XYZ file of C-alpha atoms in Angstrom:
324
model
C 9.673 17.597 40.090
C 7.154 15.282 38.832
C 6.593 14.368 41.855
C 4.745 17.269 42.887
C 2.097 16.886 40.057
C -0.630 13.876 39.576
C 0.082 11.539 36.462
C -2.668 14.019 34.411
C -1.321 17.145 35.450
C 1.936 16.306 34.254
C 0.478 14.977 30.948
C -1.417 18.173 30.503
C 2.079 20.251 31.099
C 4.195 18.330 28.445
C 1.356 18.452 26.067
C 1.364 22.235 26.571
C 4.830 22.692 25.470
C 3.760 21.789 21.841
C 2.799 23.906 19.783
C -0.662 24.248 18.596
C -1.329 22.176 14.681
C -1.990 25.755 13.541
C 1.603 27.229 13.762
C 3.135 24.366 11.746
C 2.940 26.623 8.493
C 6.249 25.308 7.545
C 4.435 21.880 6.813
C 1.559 23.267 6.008
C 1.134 20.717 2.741
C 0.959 17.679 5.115
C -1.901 19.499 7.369
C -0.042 18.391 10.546
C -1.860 17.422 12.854
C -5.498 19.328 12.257
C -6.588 22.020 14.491
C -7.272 21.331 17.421
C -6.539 17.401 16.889
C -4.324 14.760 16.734
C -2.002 13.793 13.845
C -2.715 10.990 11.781
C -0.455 9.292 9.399
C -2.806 6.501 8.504
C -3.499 6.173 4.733
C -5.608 3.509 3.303
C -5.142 1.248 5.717
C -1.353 1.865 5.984
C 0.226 2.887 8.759
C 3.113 5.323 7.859
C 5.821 5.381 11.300
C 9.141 6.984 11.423
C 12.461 5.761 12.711
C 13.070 8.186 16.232
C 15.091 10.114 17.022
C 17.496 8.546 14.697
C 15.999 10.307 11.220
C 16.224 13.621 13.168
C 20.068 13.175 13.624
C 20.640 11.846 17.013
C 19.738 8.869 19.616
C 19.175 10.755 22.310
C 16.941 13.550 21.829
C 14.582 14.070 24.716
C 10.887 12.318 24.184
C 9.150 15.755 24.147
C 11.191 17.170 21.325
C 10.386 13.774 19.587
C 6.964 13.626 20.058
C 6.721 17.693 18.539
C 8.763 16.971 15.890
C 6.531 13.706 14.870
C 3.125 16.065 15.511
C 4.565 18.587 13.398
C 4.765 16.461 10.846
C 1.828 14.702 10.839
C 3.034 11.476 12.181
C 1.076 8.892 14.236
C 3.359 6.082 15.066
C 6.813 5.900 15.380
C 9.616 3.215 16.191
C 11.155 4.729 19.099
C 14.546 4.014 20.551
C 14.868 3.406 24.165
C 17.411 6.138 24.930
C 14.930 8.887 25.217
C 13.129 6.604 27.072
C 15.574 5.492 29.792
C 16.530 9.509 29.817
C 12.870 10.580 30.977
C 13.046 7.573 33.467
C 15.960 9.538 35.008
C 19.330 8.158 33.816
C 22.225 9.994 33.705
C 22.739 11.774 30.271
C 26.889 10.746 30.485
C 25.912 7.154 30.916
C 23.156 7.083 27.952
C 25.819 8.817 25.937
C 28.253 6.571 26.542
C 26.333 3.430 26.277
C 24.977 4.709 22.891
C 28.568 6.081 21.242
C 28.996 2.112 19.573
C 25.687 1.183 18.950
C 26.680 -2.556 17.128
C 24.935 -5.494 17.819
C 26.245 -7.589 20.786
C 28.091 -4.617 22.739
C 27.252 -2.291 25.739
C 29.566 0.805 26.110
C 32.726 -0.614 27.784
C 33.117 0.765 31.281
C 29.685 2.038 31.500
C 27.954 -1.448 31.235
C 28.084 -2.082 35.337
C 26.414 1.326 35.825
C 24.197 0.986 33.254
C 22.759 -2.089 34.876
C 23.080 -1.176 38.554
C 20.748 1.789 37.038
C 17.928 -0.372 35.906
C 17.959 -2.446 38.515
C 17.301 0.588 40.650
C 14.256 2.084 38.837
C 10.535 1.540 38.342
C 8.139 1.518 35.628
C 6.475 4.524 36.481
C 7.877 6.591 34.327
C 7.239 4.600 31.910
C 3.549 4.381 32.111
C 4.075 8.280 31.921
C 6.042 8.557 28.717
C 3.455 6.522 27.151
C 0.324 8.916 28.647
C 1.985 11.619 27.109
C 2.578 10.121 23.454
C -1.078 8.541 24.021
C -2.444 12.188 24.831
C -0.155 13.423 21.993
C -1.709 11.013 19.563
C 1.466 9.033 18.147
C 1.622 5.429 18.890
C 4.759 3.685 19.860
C 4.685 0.649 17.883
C 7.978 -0.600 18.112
C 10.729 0.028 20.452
C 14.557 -0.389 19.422
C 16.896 -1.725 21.683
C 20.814 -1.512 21.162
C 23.347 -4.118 22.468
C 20.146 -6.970 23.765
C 22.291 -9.795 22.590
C 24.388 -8.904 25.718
C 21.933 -8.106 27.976
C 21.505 -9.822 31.429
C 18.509 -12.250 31.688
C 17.157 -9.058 34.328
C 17.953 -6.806 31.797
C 16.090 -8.717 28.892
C 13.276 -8.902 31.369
C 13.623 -5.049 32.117
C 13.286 -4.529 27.906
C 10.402 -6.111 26.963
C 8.452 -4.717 29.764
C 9.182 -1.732 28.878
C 7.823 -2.288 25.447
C 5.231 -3.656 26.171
C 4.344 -0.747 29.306
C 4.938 1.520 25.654
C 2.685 0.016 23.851
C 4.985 -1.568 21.759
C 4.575 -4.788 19.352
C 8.067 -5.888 18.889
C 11.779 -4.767 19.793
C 13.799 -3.784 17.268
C 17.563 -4.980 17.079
C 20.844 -5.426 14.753
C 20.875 -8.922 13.283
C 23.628 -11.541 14.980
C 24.910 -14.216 13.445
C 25.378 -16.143 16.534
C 22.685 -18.467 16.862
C 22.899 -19.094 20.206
C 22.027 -15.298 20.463
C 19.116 -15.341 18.717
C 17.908 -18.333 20.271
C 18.248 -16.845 24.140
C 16.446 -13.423 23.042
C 14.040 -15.827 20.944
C 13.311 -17.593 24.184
C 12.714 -14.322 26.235
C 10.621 -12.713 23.398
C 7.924 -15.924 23.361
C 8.105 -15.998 26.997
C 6.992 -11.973 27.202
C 4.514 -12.700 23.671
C 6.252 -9.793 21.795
C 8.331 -10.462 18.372
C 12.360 -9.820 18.492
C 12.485 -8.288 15.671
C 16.111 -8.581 13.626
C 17.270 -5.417 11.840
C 20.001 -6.157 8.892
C 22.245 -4.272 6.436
C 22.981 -4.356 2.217
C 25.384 -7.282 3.388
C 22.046 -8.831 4.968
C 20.673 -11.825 2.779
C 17.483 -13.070 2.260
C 18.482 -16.421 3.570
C 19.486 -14.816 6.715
C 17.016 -13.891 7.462
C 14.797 -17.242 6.908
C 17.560 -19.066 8.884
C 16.766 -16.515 12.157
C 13.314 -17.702 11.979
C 14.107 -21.449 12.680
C 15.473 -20.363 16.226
C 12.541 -19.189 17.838
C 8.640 -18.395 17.316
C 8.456 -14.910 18.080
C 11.874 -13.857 15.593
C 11.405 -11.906 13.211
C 12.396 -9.459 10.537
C 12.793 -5.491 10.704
C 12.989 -5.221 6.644
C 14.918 -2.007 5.099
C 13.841 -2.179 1.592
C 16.279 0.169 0.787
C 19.414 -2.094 2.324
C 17.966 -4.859 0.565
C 18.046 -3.616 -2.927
C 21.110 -2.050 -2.327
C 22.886 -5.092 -1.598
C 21.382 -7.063 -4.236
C 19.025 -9.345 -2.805
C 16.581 -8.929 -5.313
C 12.828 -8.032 -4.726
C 11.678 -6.790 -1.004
C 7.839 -7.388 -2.666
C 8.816 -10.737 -2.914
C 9.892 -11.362 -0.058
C 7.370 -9.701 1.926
C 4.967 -12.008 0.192
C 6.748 -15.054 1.574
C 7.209 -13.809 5.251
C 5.024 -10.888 5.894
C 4.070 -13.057 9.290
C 7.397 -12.665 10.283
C 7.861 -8.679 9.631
C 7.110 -6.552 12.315
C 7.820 -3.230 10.030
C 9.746 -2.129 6.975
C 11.957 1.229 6.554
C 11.543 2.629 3.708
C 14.423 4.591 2.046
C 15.523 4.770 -1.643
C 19.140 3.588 -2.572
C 20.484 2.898 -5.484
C 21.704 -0.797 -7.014
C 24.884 -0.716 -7.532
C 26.292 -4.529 -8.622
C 29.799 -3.876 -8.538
C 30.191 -2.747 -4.354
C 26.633 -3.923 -3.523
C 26.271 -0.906 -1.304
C 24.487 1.977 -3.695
C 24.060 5.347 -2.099
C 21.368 6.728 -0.234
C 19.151 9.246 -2.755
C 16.208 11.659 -1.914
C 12.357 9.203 -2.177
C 11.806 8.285 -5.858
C 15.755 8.972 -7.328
C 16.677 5.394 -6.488
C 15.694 1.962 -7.125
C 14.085 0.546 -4.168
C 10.355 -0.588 -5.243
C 8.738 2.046 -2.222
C 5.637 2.675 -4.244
C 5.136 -1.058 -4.708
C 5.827 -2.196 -1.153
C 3.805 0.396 0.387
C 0.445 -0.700 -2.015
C 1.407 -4.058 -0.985
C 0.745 -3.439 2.700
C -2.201 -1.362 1.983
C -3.647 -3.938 -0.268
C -3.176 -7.105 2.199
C -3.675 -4.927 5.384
C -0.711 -6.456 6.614
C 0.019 -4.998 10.514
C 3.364 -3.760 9.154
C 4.240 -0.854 10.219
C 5.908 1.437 7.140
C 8.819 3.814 8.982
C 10.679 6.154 7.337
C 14.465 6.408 8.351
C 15.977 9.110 7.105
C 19.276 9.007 6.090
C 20.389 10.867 2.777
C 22.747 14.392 2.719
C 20.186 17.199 3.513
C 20.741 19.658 0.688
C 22.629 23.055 1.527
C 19.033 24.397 0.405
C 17.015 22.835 2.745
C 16.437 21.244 6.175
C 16.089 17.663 8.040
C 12.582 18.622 9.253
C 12.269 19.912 5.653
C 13.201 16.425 3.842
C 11.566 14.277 6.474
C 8.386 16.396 5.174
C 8.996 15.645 1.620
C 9.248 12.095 2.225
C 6.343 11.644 4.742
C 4.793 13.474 0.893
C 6.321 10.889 -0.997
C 4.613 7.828 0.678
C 1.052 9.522 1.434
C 0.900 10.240 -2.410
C 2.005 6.413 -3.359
C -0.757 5.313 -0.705
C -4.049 7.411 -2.145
């Protein structure tokens, strides 16, 4: 039980279940995490993040697989669901499952949604405070936190989120755009009261304008920018606008899709086979030291001939190379 250990002890245990930077010869190009250190994904000024656990294939993965995985390859910051989170804190796997098996905006799991929020009211933020010691101690920063289903969230339970991101470490929440403006506006209102940007996540069907028409409801909204969505819906240049509203961005994924006119919704490809502008964007950040965080979410077909861990790697490659 955790209990039985002091806050450092238990720090000191997880930690130990890693494995040493020295057995990762499977990555062995990316030099994960140097012996004996911490991993470091910081190129030029550029922070490179990945999208977790949702690029290894799941949403509920527990936080010490996550933070191995993200050591192993050579990552420093991530954008973190809160499922793993709420898991270490102690709530029941069935009702994290259920609450995350329809994760659209607006919606907690029907039937669940009462137990889900008798649960937080019942818990601290001590566990907390520990999840974040033991990503601190593991050397990858939690930058952003993503939150599913806020637009329905109880004024306690809005309360309840941005503490915890902020307990994490974390900048802004992450969250699936709404159209409702009187959505945006109430989470706008708790994100300026806790100082920490709401940040709105969108699809190829996500337009520019949208996105500029989110930021007239509230100071602290802002944008979660997939550069690959973007392009594959035809919105024309992410550098663009980046330039325009790079105040407003909290991060960017980066993925490569293709432009397809016609259905406006081009497939996912492998980094460098499409047509998203991920070279460009990333020198853009680097060049204007914007504090945008640049997270990989992985989301192509793995090849029969290789592995998820294996094409994470090659695209963690991808954007160090564009970055030097």
């Amino acid at each position: 039980m955790i209990s039985s250990f002091t806050r450092r002890e238990f720090t000191k245990l997880a930690l130990s279940a890693l494995p040493a930077a020295g057995m990762f010869s499977a990555l062995n190009p990316l030099r994960a995490a140097a012996s004996g250190g911490k991993p470091n994904s910081r190129v030029a000024g550029a922070h490179i993040g990945l999208n977790v656990p949702y690029s290894f294939g799941g949403r509920t993965m527990a936080g010490e697989e996550i933070l191995r995985n993200c050591r192993e390859l050579n990552l420093s910051a991530v954008e973190l669901r809160a499922q793993p989170v709420e898991l270490f804190m102690g709530m029941p796997a069935i009702v994290v499952a259920a609450k995350t098996s329809s994760p659209k905006a607006g919606g907690a799991a029907d039937g669940n949604t009462a137990k889900i929020r008798e649960w937080r009211k019942s818990v601290t933020m001590d566990r907390v405070r520990d999840f974040r010691r033991m990503y601190d101690e593991g050397g990858v920063s939690i930058e952003i936190l993503k939150v599913d289903g806020i637009f329905a969230m109880t004024p306690e339970e809005l309360d309840y989120s941005f503490t915890m991101a902020k307990l994490l470490g974390a900048r802004a929440i992450s969250t699936e755009i709404s159209k409702v403006d009187a959505d945006v506006r109430r989470v706008g209102e708790f994100a300026e009261k806790h100082r920490l940007m709401i940040a709105l996540h969108g699809h190829a069907s996500t337009t520019g304008a949208q996105y500029e028409h989110s930021y007239t409801l509230g100071e602290f909204v802002g944008t979660n920018l997939d550069i690959g969505h973007y392009v594959a819906g035809d919105n024309g240049s992410p550098v663009e606008f980046m330039k325009r509203h790079h105040a407003r961005i909290s991060h960017v994924h980066i993925k490569d899709r293709k432009l397809d006119k016609q259905t406006k919704n081009g497939p996912n490809t492998p980094f460098g086979e499409g047509d998203t502008p991920i070279k460009e964007v990333l020198r853009l950040i680097r060049d204007n030291k914007w504090a945008i965080q640049a997270t990989i979410e992985f989301e192509y077909k793995v090849p029969e001939t290789s592995t998820r861990m294996g094409e994470i790697a090659r695209a963690v490659k991808y954007c160090r190379e564009a970055l030097a």
